[in-house]
XYZ file of C-alpha atoms in Angstrom:
784
model
C -3.390 35.800 32.520
C -5.217 32.679 33.701
C -7.131 30.175 31.579
C -10.267 28.466 32.834
C -11.180 26.254 29.901
C -14.594 24.597 29.729
C -15.530 21.579 27.723
C -18.800 19.694 27.432
C -19.028 16.051 26.438
C -22.479 16.356 24.919
C -22.399 14.437 21.641
C -24.169 11.120 21.707
C -21.936 8.722 19.849
C -23.559 7.010 16.894
C -24.131 3.278 17.030
C -21.345 1.137 15.616
C -21.767 0.425 11.898
C -19.414 -1.995 10.204
C -17.679 -1.306 6.908
C -17.303 -4.061 4.278
C -13.830 -4.892 5.593
C -13.364 -8.050 7.616
C -11.481 -11.307 7.626
C -11.019 -14.259 9.946
C -8.378 -16.940 10.121
C -7.370 -19.471 12.747
C -8.361 -17.873 16.026
C -7.988 -14.283 14.830
C -10.542 -11.874 13.428
C -10.135 -8.359 12.055
C -12.975 -6.062 11.052
C -13.511 -2.316 10.716
C -16.275 0.014 11.852
C -16.686 3.741 11.301
C -14.656 4.549 14.437
C -11.899 1.987 14.838
C -10.441 -1.362 13.851
C -11.388 -4.440 15.855
C -9.217 -7.449 16.622
C -11.114 -10.430 18.005
C -14.203 -8.258 18.573
C -12.309 -5.766 20.740
C -11.225 -2.206 19.884
C -7.657 -2.182 18.587
C -5.353 0.831 18.268
C -2.420 -0.538 16.252
C 0.916 1.141 15.521
C 2.339 0.970 11.986
C 5.866 1.833 10.882
C 7.192 2.162 7.334
C 10.330 0.153 6.488
C 11.362 -0.447 2.869
C 12.843 -3.903 2.459
C 14.451 -3.001 -0.876
C 16.249 -0.061 0.732
C 17.987 -2.161 3.393
C 20.555 -4.957 3.079
C 18.849 -8.338 3.218
C 21.174 -9.658 5.933
C 20.050 -6.812 8.235
C 16.284 -7.267 7.867
C 15.940 -9.538 10.876
C 17.937 -7.287 13.195
C 16.075 -4.176 12.108
C 12.610 -5.760 12.309
C 13.363 -6.721 15.904
C 14.257 -3.077 16.644
C 10.982 -1.939 15.128
C 9.009 -4.502 17.098
C 10.774 -3.570 20.344
C 9.239 -0.099 19.913
C 5.831 -1.783 20.229
C 5.045 -1.472 16.509
C 2.383 -3.945 15.337
C 2.397 -3.452 11.560
C 5.259 -3.029 9.087
C 4.272 -0.975 6.041
C 6.421 -1.219 2.937
C 6.431 0.053 -0.626
C 6.990 -2.401 -3.452
C 8.797 -0.120 -5.897
C 8.238 -1.196 -9.499
C 11.505 0.170 -10.902
C 13.473 -1.835 -8.322
C 12.019 -5.109 -9.601
C 11.568 -4.493 -13.343
C 14.045 -1.810 -14.295
C 14.443 -3.563 -17.638
C 11.150 -4.603 -19.233
C 10.271 -8.288 -18.744
C 13.307 -8.845 -16.485
C 11.879 -9.213 -12.983
C 14.215 -9.385 -10.007
C 12.986 -10.599 -6.600
C 16.390 -11.658 -5.259
C 18.580 -10.336 -2.451
C 17.229 -7.153 -0.879
C 14.349 -7.301 -3.384
C 13.056 -10.604 -1.979
C 9.563 -9.531 -0.961
C 8.457 -13.005 0.079
C 11.386 -13.517 2.448
C 10.742 -10.122 4.035
C 7.055 -10.843 4.615
C 7.895 -14.272 6.028
C 10.343 -12.643 8.491
C 7.601 -10.288 9.633
C 5.373 -13.324 10.164
C 8.129 -15.098 12.099
C 8.120 -12.267 14.626
C 4.323 -11.910 14.745
C 4.229 -8.571 12.953
C 1.479 -7.706 10.504
C 2.282 -6.320 7.048
C 0.684 -3.507 5.065
C 1.731 -3.536 1.400
C 1.946 -0.387 -0.693
C 2.330 -1.802 -4.245
C 1.574 1.385 -6.200
C 1.770 1.021 -9.167
C 2.897 4.637 -8.623
C 4.421 5.147 -5.206
C 6.353 8.429 -5.107
C 8.618 7.495 -2.139
C 11.214 9.997 -3.428
C 11.986 7.328 -6.034
C 12.850 7.855 -9.699
C 9.630 8.424 -11.681
C 7.711 7.782 -8.452
C 8.658 4.124 -8.866
C 7.691 3.751 -12.534
C 10.357 2.085 -14.717
C 11.738 4.310 -17.465
C 10.459 1.943 -20.143
C 6.857 2.397 -18.977
C 7.076 6.132 -19.600
C 7.861 5.410 -23.241
C 4.706 3.349 -23.887
C 2.662 6.412 -24.761
C -0.213 5.594 -22.408
C -1.842 7.929 -19.931
C -0.284 6.916 -16.627
C -2.259 6.482 -13.401
C -5.596 6.294 -15.236
C -7.924 3.659 -16.680
C -6.189 3.927 -20.028
C -6.370 0.274 -21.269
C -2.659 0.157 -22.089
C -1.708 1.431 -18.646
C -4.121 -0.967 -16.926
C -2.555 -3.838 -18.865
C 0.872 -3.061 -17.409
C -0.526 -2.270 -13.976
C -2.258 -5.641 -13.898
C 0.930 -7.332 -15.047
C 2.787 -5.650 -12.148
C 0.176 -6.773 -9.620
C 0.363 -10.314 -11.032
C 4.072 -10.442 -10.273
C 3.525 -9.238 -6.705
C 0.705 -11.754 -6.228
C 3.037 -14.575 -7.257
C 5.559 -13.516 -4.618
C 3.133 -13.331 -1.695
C 0.812 -16.221 -2.479
C -0.386 -17.852 0.742
C 0.856 -14.993 2.954
C -2.404 -13.075 3.260
C -4.222 -12.821 6.574
C -6.996 -15.064 5.216
C -4.373 -17.804 4.722
C -2.955 -17.408 8.209
C -0.273 -14.992 6.975
C 0.651 -11.489 8.138
C -0.621 -9.305 5.260
C -3.649 -7.435 6.612
C -3.718 -4.413 4.327
C -3.047 -3.068 0.851
C -2.802 0.589 -0.082
C -3.878 1.177 -3.671
C -1.813 3.761 -5.584
C -0.505 6.804 -3.679
C -1.425 10.474 -3.572
C -4.002 10.099 -6.347
C -6.598 12.632 -5.293
C -8.913 12.997 -8.292
C -9.710 9.620 -9.904
C -11.858 7.316 -7.812
C -12.693 5.175 -10.866
C -9.028 4.271 -11.203
C -8.795 3.338 -7.516
C -11.760 1.016 -7.942
C -10.208 -0.538 -11.039
C -6.978 -1.264 -9.153
C -8.905 -2.882 -6.304
C -10.804 -5.075 -8.754
C -7.534 -6.176 -10.350
C -6.040 -6.984 -6.935
C -9.034 -9.072 -5.903
C -9.126 -10.894 -9.232
C -5.549 -11.942 -8.428
C -6.658 -13.230 -4.977
C -5.026 -10.272 -3.199
C -7.761 -10.302 -0.546
C -7.046 -8.503 2.740
C -9.170 -7.178 5.618
C -8.241 -3.543 4.884
C -7.816 -1.609 1.631
C -6.727 2.021 1.876
C -5.852 5.061 -0.205
C -4.053 8.233 0.777
C -6.771 10.693 1.706
C -4.939 14.008 1.447
C -5.269 16.413 -1.441
C -6.495 19.810 -2.568
C -10.131 20.935 -2.390
C -11.035 19.003 0.736
C -9.051 15.818 0.217
C -8.789 12.894 -2.167
C -11.797 11.509 -4.014
C -12.195 7.773 -3.495
C -14.873 5.134 -4.165
C -17.244 5.122 -1.206
C -17.177 1.942 0.875
C -14.350 0.397 -1.170
C -11.337 1.814 0.667
C -10.448 3.648 3.881
C -8.820 7.077 3.445
C -5.547 7.291 5.332
C -3.849 10.533 6.275
C -0.549 12.059 7.281
C 1.285 15.089 8.569
C 4.949 16.081 8.658
C 6.909 18.392 10.948
C 8.312 20.264 7.931
C 7.752 20.432 4.173
C 11.086 20.093 2.354
C 9.178 19.694 -0.916
C 8.049 23.340 -0.741
C 9.796 25.132 -3.583
C 10.809 28.252 -1.620
C 13.672 28.609 0.875
C 11.960 30.739 3.521
C 10.693 29.754 6.950
C 7.365 27.946 6.754
C 4.119 29.228 8.182
C 3.131 27.710 11.559
C 2.256 24.082 10.985
C -1.426 23.148 11.563
C -0.320 19.639 12.569
C 0.794 21.051 15.933
C -2.826 22.018 16.748
C -5.755 19.891 17.908
C -8.319 19.925 15.112
C -10.962 17.704 13.536
C -9.447 18.253 10.076
C -7.752 15.082 8.861
C -6.599 16.284 5.447
C -3.185 17.945 5.294
C -3.273 19.348 1.780
C 0.355 20.491 1.988
C 1.645 16.907 1.618
C 2.780 16.381 -1.935
C 1.641 19.817 -3.053
C 4.735 19.928 -5.229
C 2.923 17.383 -7.414
C -0.586 18.819 -7.453
C -2.192 22.219 -7.177
C -2.294 23.365 -3.568
C -5.286 24.801 -1.803
C -4.018 25.828 1.610
C -5.528 24.291 4.722
C -5.857 26.297 7.912
C -6.650 25.012 11.367
C -10.282 26.194 11.081
C -10.818 25.194 7.447
C -13.659 22.764 8.233
C -15.807 23.725 5.247
C -13.156 22.422 2.861
C -12.678 19.050 4.529
C -14.590 16.050 3.246
C -16.931 14.349 5.724
C -14.998 11.308 6.908
C -17.416 10.306 9.672
C -18.095 6.965 7.957
C -14.444 5.939 8.293
C -12.017 5.500 11.196
C -9.233 8.057 11.431
C -5.977 6.349 10.483
C -2.595 7.605 9.303
C 0.006 6.095 7.014
C 2.365 9.080 6.737
C 2.706 10.621 10.128
C 6.216 11.996 9.832
C 8.770 9.943 11.701
C 11.124 12.624 10.387
C 11.643 14.383 7.065
C 13.870 13.700 4.097
C 16.047 16.610 3.039
C 15.831 18.070 -0.452
C 18.745 19.936 -1.951
C 17.053 23.327 -1.574
C 15.363 22.697 1.849
C 17.277 20.963 4.647
C 15.188 21.009 7.828
C 16.507 19.433 11.009
C 13.830 17.414 12.791
C 14.103 16.957 16.540
C 12.542 14.264 18.680
C 9.829 16.522 20.087
C 8.708 17.528 16.586
C 7.896 13.877 15.921
C 6.587 12.760 19.311
C 4.409 15.822 19.907
C 2.724 15.448 16.519
C 1.957 11.776 17.197
C 0.521 12.686 20.611
C -1.607 15.430 19.060
C -2.973 13.090 16.371
C -3.944 10.594 19.071
C -5.765 13.414 20.846
C -7.483 14.329 17.566
C -9.031 10.870 17.366
C -6.499 8.908 15.329
C -6.978 5.177 15.904
C -4.048 3.851 13.878
C -0.760 5.699 14.165
C 1.182 4.977 10.968
C 4.628 6.560 10.546
C 6.610 7.392 7.404
C 9.441 6.636 7.721
C 9.914 4.639 10.892
C 13.193 3.195 9.609
C 15.428 5.006 7.143
C 17.143 3.347 4.206
C 19.120 3.909 1.045
C 18.404 4.241 -2.658
C 19.978 1.581 -4.825
C 22.024 2.212 -7.929
C 20.126 0.602 -10.796
C 21.482 -1.237 -13.805
C 20.691 1.749 -16.004
C 20.352 4.796 -13.759
C 20.375 6.043 -10.210
C 16.983 5.500 -8.544
C 16.378 8.669 -6.526
C 13.929 11.421 -7.431
C 15.658 14.298 -9.214
C 14.878 17.320 -11.322
C 16.569 15.747 -14.337
C 13.709 13.214 -14.473
C 11.092 15.967 -14.538
C 10.270 15.795 -10.829
C 10.405 18.911 -8.644
C 13.121 17.996 -6.105
C 16.695 16.791 -5.948
C 17.342 14.159 -3.267
C 20.590 12.438 -2.245
C 21.669 9.688 -4.628
C 21.946 7.120 -1.852
C 20.775 8.310 1.545
C 17.129 7.888 2.500
C 17.801 8.281 6.208
C 14.722 10.500 6.678
C 15.924 11.509 10.171
C 13.686 8.618 11.196
C 13.378 7.066 14.685
C 15.675 4.328 13.345
C 18.223 5.675 10.899
C 19.595 4.450 7.599
C 22.088 2.155 9.355
C 19.856 1.168 12.253
C 20.861 4.083 14.499
C 18.332 4.468 17.329
C 17.392 8.118 17.870
C 15.726 9.937 20.801
C 12.275 10.032 19.169
C 12.317 6.221 19.053
C 12.167 6.240 22.853
C 9.572 9.009 23.113
C 7.351 7.211 20.611
C 7.796 3.906 22.442
C 6.153 5.492 25.488
C 3.137 6.431 23.354
C 3.016 2.975 21.769
C 3.096 1.246 25.148
C 0.037 3.275 26.105
C -1.705 2.381 22.831
C -1.089 -1.316 23.487
C -2.341 -1.324 27.058
C -5.089 1.305 26.893
C -6.045 1.224 23.210
C -9.157 -0.829 23.907
C -10.290 1.959 26.242
C -9.462 5.027 24.146
C -10.240 3.801 20.606
C -14.077 4.027 20.943
C -13.877 7.519 22.462
C -15.017 10.655 20.653
C -13.090 13.923 20.425
C -14.142 17.175 22.108
C -12.663 20.672 22.044
C -12.753 23.462 24.668
C -14.869 26.586 24.519
C -11.807 28.719 23.771
C -9.738 27.738 20.720
C -6.603 29.267 19.195
C -7.690 32.141 16.951
C -5.431 31.089 14.080
C -2.196 29.286 13.344
C -0.166 32.248 14.678
C -1.774 32.109 18.122
C 0.871 30.980 20.618
C -0.849 32.195 23.798
C -4.152 30.247 23.819
C -3.821 26.738 25.279
C -4.045 23.912 22.768
C -6.006 21.007 24.172
C -8.598 18.349 23.408
C -10.415 15.563 25.211
C -11.174 12.008 24.166
C -14.111 10.607 26.118
C -16.994 8.151 26.016
C -19.071 10.480 28.208
C -17.966 8.922 31.487
C -14.186 8.616 31.367
C -11.400 9.789 29.108
C -8.134 11.591 28.599
C -7.338 15.287 28.373
C -4.534 16.250 25.961
C -2.297 19.331 26.071
C 0.343 20.457 23.587
C 2.580 23.496 23.599
C 5.214 22.558 21.046
C 5.660 24.090 17.602
C 8.595 24.646 15.271
C 7.643 28.137 14.071
C 7.214 30.683 15.484
C 8.702 30.430 18.944
C 6.277 29.163 21.551
C 6.007 30.440 25.144
C 4.888 29.247 28.583
C 1.142 29.480 29.170
C 0.330 30.240 32.842
C -2.469 29.107 35.134
C -4.531 26.606 33.159
C -7.434 24.641 34.615
C -10.014 22.618 32.695
C -13.617 21.871 33.627
C -15.160 18.882 31.828
C -18.946 18.448 31.955
C -19.795 14.793 31.451
C -23.064 13.344 30.179
C -24.345 12.126 33.522
C -23.990 15.613 35.035
C -20.619 14.922 36.655
C -18.111 17.745 36.524
C -14.384 16.999 36.425
C -11.963 19.810 37.296
C -8.404 19.026 36.283
C -6.020 19.650 37.881
C -7.204 20.526 41.366
C -5.135 23.740 41.170
C -4.214 25.694 37.983
C -0.891 24.728 36.415
C 1.597 26.392 34.091
C 2.056 24.687 30.720
C 5.746 24.993 29.794
C 6.832 25.778 26.259
C 7.657 22.598 24.373
C 5.511 20.384 26.620
C 2.952 17.863 25.352
C 1.164 15.153 27.344
C -2.208 13.752 28.339
C -3.892 12.951 31.634
C -6.600 10.405 32.505
C -9.918 11.038 34.235
C -12.343 8.505 35.722
C -9.949 5.724 34.753
C -10.517 2.349 36.381
C -7.394 1.249 38.223
C -7.975 -2.347 39.254
C -11.379 -1.581 40.761
C -10.556 1.904 42.105
C -11.594 4.978 40.122
C -8.818 7.450 39.384
C -10.883 10.621 39.033
C -7.964 12.633 37.669
C -4.186 12.732 37.641
C -1.438 15.059 36.453
C 0.715 12.212 35.156
C 0.617 10.425 31.797
C -0.313 6.725 31.757
C 2.466 4.591 30.343
C 1.589 0.893 30.642
C 0.336 -1.791 32.997
C 1.191 -5.351 34.004
C -1.505 -7.794 35.064
C -0.813 -10.801 37.279
C -4.104 -12.688 37.434
C -2.671 -15.541 39.488
C -1.785 -13.148 42.306
C -4.808 -10.863 41.735
C -2.422 -7.980 41.210
C -2.250 -5.017 38.804
C 0.745 -2.724 38.386
C 0.448 0.642 36.639
C 3.269 2.827 35.390
C 2.808 6.566 34.870
C 5.326 9.229 33.913
C 5.700 12.800 35.115
C 4.887 15.657 32.733
C 7.140 18.622 32.035
C 6.835 21.307 34.669
C 3.855 19.733 36.503
C 3.917 18.223 39.987
C 2.390 14.736 40.002
C -0.946 14.341 41.760
C -3.491 11.494 41.938
C -7.137 12.131 42.825
C -9.239 9.055 43.647
C -12.957 8.846 44.175
C -14.115 8.006 47.695
C -12.097 7.929 50.861
C -9.514 5.217 50.212
C -6.900 6.671 52.571
C -7.050 3.586 54.766
C -6.131 1.371 51.808
C -3.014 3.261 50.643
C 0.566 2.696 51.749
C 3.963 3.880 50.540
C 7.414 2.655 51.492
C 8.739 6.160 52.097
C 7.880 9.166 54.219
C 6.612 12.493 52.976
C 3.745 11.361 50.746
C 0.761 13.611 51.305
C -2.597 11.773 51.495
C -5.526 14.111 51.997
C -9.267 13.431 52.031
C -11.459 16.226 50.710
C -15.148 15.400 50.746
C -15.576 12.211 48.759
C -12.105 12.290 47.215
C -8.625 11.157 48.184
C -5.820 13.384 46.895
C -2.281 12.044 46.901
C 0.606 14.428 46.259
C 4.317 14.810 46.999
C 4.755 11.561 45.086
C 8.126 9.771 45.222
C 9.519 9.261 41.726
C 11.222 6.151 40.429
C 11.008 2.420 40.831
C 11.868 2.111 44.511
C 8.737 3.525 46.139
C 5.369 2.641 44.610
C 1.990 3.676 45.900
C 0.359 0.469 47.116
C -3.411 -0.061 47.348
C -5.778 -2.806 48.249
C -9.026 -2.345 46.330
C -11.807 -2.251 48.950
C -14.352 -4.215 46.921
C -12.198 -6.742 45.063
C -9.222 -7.170 47.378
C -6.941 -6.742 44.362
C -3.438 -5.515 45.078
C -2.633 -2.390 43.044
C 0.785 -0.808 42.645
C 1.406 2.568 40.993
C 4.899 3.627 39.949
C 5.549 7.225 38.915
C 8.585 7.383 36.650
C 10.753 10.316 35.719
C 10.886 11.280 32.035
C 14.299 9.643 31.716
C 13.138 6.412 33.344
C 10.024 6.338 31.148
C 12.041 6.748 27.970
C 14.361 3.994 29.241
C 11.392 1.697 29.868
C 10.645 -1.320 27.650
C 7.813 -3.810 27.784
C 8.180 -7.330 26.430
C 6.789 -10.812 26.844
C 9.425 -13.141 28.260
C 8.907 -16.638 29.655
C 5.171 -16.244 28.887
C 4.727 -13.236 31.117
C 4.758 -9.475 30.630
C 7.940 -7.842 31.880
C 8.986 -4.218 32.318
C 12.686 -3.558 31.770
C 14.459 -0.287 32.508
C 17.714 0.180 30.640
C 19.048 3.714 31.023
C 22.179 3.285 28.903
C 21.372 0.669 26.240
C 18.799 -0.275 23.639
C 16.978 -3.592 23.587
C 15.464 -5.965 21.103
C 13.831 -9.291 21.818
C 13.960 -12.628 20.044
C 11.745 -15.156 21.779
C 13.054 -15.365 25.342
C 16.356 -13.774 24.392
C 17.172 -10.163 25.273
C 19.642 -8.538 22.903
C 21.267 -5.476 24.454
C 23.167 -3.016 22.276
C 24.536 0.487 22.634
C 27.585 2.732 22.749
C 28.749 1.795 26.263
C 30.553 -1.468 26.920
C 28.801 -1.947 30.271
C 25.468 -1.203 31.885
C 22.551 -2.617 33.836
C 18.971 -3.788 33.383
C 16.216 -3.609 35.989
C 13.360 -6.130 35.667
C 9.820 -5.950 37.007
C 8.533 -8.347 38.140
C 11.535 -10.347 39.218
C 12.226 -13.166 36.775
C 11.798 -16.630 38.243
C 14.025 -18.112 35.559
C 16.976 -16.802 33.622
C 16.405 -15.383 30.171
C 18.933 -15.681 27.388
C 21.155 -12.646 27.351
C 23.937 -11.503 25.014
C 26.032 -9.671 27.599
C 28.503 -10.970 30.174
C 26.736 -10.824 33.547
C 28.882 -9.230 36.218
C 26.335 -9.265 39.019
C 22.663 -10.101 39.510
C 20.793 -8.802 42.554
C 17.207 -8.692 43.774
C 15.642 -5.867 45.750
C 11.989 -5.688 46.724
C 9.868 -6.342 43.664
C 12.719 -5.836 41.148
C 15.892 -7.589 40.114
C 18.929 -5.961 38.578
C 21.513 -7.346 36.181
C 24.887 -5.637 35.693
C 26.648 -6.629 32.492
C 29.633 -5.849 30.294
C 30.780 -6.388 26.707
C 34.158 -6.915 25.159
C 36.283 -3.764 24.972
C 36.875 -2.077 21.633
C 39.218 0.688 20.564
C 39.463 2.570 17.309
C 41.802 4.874 15.466
C 41.172 7.047 12.440
C 43.443 8.809 9.922
C 42.433 11.474 7.381
C 44.594 12.571 4.438
C 43.603 15.253 1.968
C 44.100 14.341 -1.704
C 43.686 15.980 -5.052
C 40.112 15.943 -6.376
C 39.469 13.108 -8.832
C 36.549 12.728 -11.240
C 33.899 10.097 -10.516
C 30.659 9.053 -12.178
C 28.437 10.681 -9.571
C 30.248 14.033 -9.346
C 27.391 15.685 -11.215
C 25.210 15.296 -8.121
C 27.691 17.273 -6.023
C 27.748 20.512 -7.950
C 24.716 22.632 -8.614
C 27.210 25.118 -9.999
C 30.167 23.555 -11.862
C 32.204 26.703 -11.338
C 32.562 25.679 -7.669
C 34.374 22.463 -8.511
C 37.788 24.065 -8.015
C 37.025 24.503 -4.282
C 35.871 20.922 -3.687
C 37.981 18.684 -1.466
C 38.766 15.000 -1.431
C 40.081 12.912 1.463
C 41.228 9.395 2.093
C 39.960 8.082 5.427
C 41.340 4.933 7.028
C 40.510 3.407 10.384
C 40.954 0.388 12.585
C 38.541 -1.075 15.150
C 39.465 -3.846 17.564
C 37.062 -6.770 18.089
C 34.997 -5.501 15.153
C 33.188 -8.771 14.464
C 31.949 -8.943 18.055
C 30.272 -5.539 17.767
C 26.682 -4.974 16.729
C 27.945 -2.269 14.387
C 30.591 0.413 13.975
C 29.589 3.872 12.729
C 32.053 6.239 11.097
C 30.876 9.724 12.073
C 32.093 12.911 10.428
C 31.472 16.516 11.349
C 32.009 18.737 8.350
C 31.096 21.969 6.613
C 30.213 21.775 2.947
C 27.331 21.492 0.533
C 27.180 17.867 -0.640
C 29.237 15.017 0.770
C 29.880 11.662 -0.913
C 31.687 8.530 0.282
C 33.161 5.943 -2.113
C 34.273 2.413 -1.343
C 36.166 0.379 -3.931
C 35.093 2.795 -6.635
C 31.366 2.645 -5.791
C 29.379 5.415 -4.118
C 28.473 4.187 -0.643
C 26.558 7.100 0.869
C 25.922 10.812 0.468
C 24.112 13.672 2.170
C 23.247 17.359 2.056
C 24.791 19.500 4.801
C 22.161 20.816 7.249
C 24.322 22.562 9.833
C 23.535 20.140 12.681
C 23.612 16.450 11.794
C 26.792 14.461 11.275
C 27.544 12.324 8.218
C 27.444 8.657 9.196
C 28.431 5.380 7.538
C 28.273 1.833 8.877
C 31.755 0.354 8.387
C 31.435 -3.043 10.035
C 31.040 -4.931 6.763
C 33.814 -3.056 4.894
C 36.796 -5.379 4.567
C 39.191 -2.707 3.310
C 39.119 -0.144 6.058
C 39.406 2.975 3.984
C 37.083 5.293 2.096
C 37.351 8.101 -0.370
C 35.400 11.158 0.720
C 34.362 14.139 -1.405
C 32.888 17.438 -0.237
C 31.654 20.244 -2.452
C 31.843 23.804 -1.082
C 28.996 25.526 0.713
C 28.225 28.910 -0.808
C 26.890 31.422 1.689
C 25.085 33.202 -1.136
C 23.355 30.060 -2.381
C 19.545 29.979 -2.342
C 18.998 27.030 -0.026
C 17.248 26.700 3.327
C 19.470 25.651 6.227
C 18.168 26.066 9.771
C 21.557 26.725 11.303
C 24.143 28.227 8.986
C 27.794 27.940 10.068
C 30.122 30.884 10.349
C 32.021 31.435 7.100
C 35.636 32.439 6.714
C 35.221 32.739 2.941
C 32.440 32.694 0.374
C 32.999 29.001 -0.396
C 33.727 26.622 2.493
C 34.289 22.887 2.801
C 36.305 20.875 5.292
C 36.106 18.055 7.849
C 36.092 19.360 11.418
C 36.011 16.070 13.358
C 35.962 12.318 12.728
C 35.511 9.261 14.917
C 34.328 5.669 14.848
C 31.524 4.855 17.286
C 31.411 1.168 18.308
C 27.920 -0.221 18.936
C 28.407 -2.966 21.523
C 26.404 -6.165 21.483
């Protein structure tokens, strides 16, 4: 079957109308219209990542913020969890990893904006949703305009205001946004009351938001006072059943922003389908932004989904194609629950909430894990963020258009899923063919015809293509490339580097799964194109120049001289691996592309910090650096070739050993969180694990990694619980051991019952009804 999809860009976009959100400080201005956010009067498509300062060791904040920033994230969002700071009434604690002011100042140091989520109720898989136990005993009606509750809510906001005084955007600080409450979908009067309290306390920011999801068409909020912000997760571990989920609407292109499945364990659900338009509130007066686009999913005891990198990256790509103009992830960086003075601080059924979560681990399978582990979706998302940075001004004002043939329902896996963002003259066409359930399949012979407002017809690609299962990408059309019009291309734009002194523009694109790269330019520009290799096919058809058989990689760019401007234009077409190894940073006051295929990077001023699991590697720089940058590795060799330079480096060697001894099971304070059935205690196992790592202090980190079969695993260090997890059949149990002076741990595993009513994607093979054991252990050095 072939698919000839048609799409007409026929909606006249409404004139820009500004919302009552704006602020200006020294040389910087932020304001909001009904379509997008502006920075200095230009469209801005920012990236926001959630990172909870109180769930990370204070001495690691700086390192982890630099990792987040290196993924081209502009805004750090963070909850301020009430119970963490006032567990005991009238005893406020803002010290150590609870030092909000220090955290915000670090964000400012590295030119990152901050979005505060102060609650008062937060959820965040925290005990009581973040409320202190003592508040629940006051007898007031929580999360309402009950005078007693408002008294304590105001008192909480007062304490936050004291901590962040002078750090708002209006004062030259980084705080540009405040989210009021969380997941409150039916009380707009309370939202307004909280905003009034915040402003009375001088908590003035350019942007106030609320979570917009909820039953019956979405949350109710005071018109013009806040911007509704949305979300979407790959899975729903809060669902109370243990069956496979229905196909997820978030893997479809749709104009529905509200995902009513989020948090439906806490309010009555009214299911949302992909064609459920009549139940969605009209949000046309507000830009489409997200605050909880799943960077992963936290596991509950009864549902333990495994999230892969394409689950996360495809959903973010789809939301961009659906018109989202602020991609905000939850979580972007995992963390850990603290142990309070009085109780543990995780959500659990014993506190009246619907789910049991690990006592400590809040890893979330995020792009950056609980201990700072960089995962594959970090790299896939960085590609998308690079595009948002360099082309956000172009795409943010664009509307969204859908083809004439749409998927019939959420079970349709044969109709192509696509959308277009366009201003009527130029744009981007999005495709997605990834979904967790049910299994997806290849879709053959797709070609799209786009009718533009001026009567122009774009056919993309020039020949039908097969969309592979699992693929997701977007292509440009009528994109200006340094004065030459790229009519269409079957490659995804990645980023660009401008050199105004040399009148030169360099563009980087990446190949798309299963599709041969092709560039189609308007006019006959064949006499202005060169390539440093043979075999490139340059063909003129009518008033178009089609370039195919493109060399991939960084050695052989397409080189143009723009006929009208004389500008030199270079186009590099990268492989998927090269693209996901590509970083963009500002070094020595110029934009630099760095390709590092074996290591991760973070940047501190003009210093490049390289870290990873190999003790040697290389970096390729474009353009060649005129001066040396600071670098943490030992340089073996530095060479220059063409437009690039390459640095080979090495780190100090490190070796490790590990020893595991099984012991008799001993009782500990947190054993109750291991056994849903106490009768299984007799099968539980306990181990003593010791290790040694050479040159430990010179490493960036050292991760103890355990493969095991069991139900719940706990690690203790010097009598205190250090970490825990629920077995999911795929992921390993990991602990950072660099800071542990005594190099041994006590490990406990409760047995996995093959008859237990829990959802695990990939069950292991059982030799008996109850199983628990360690199958492999190692220490992974992270070189630096």
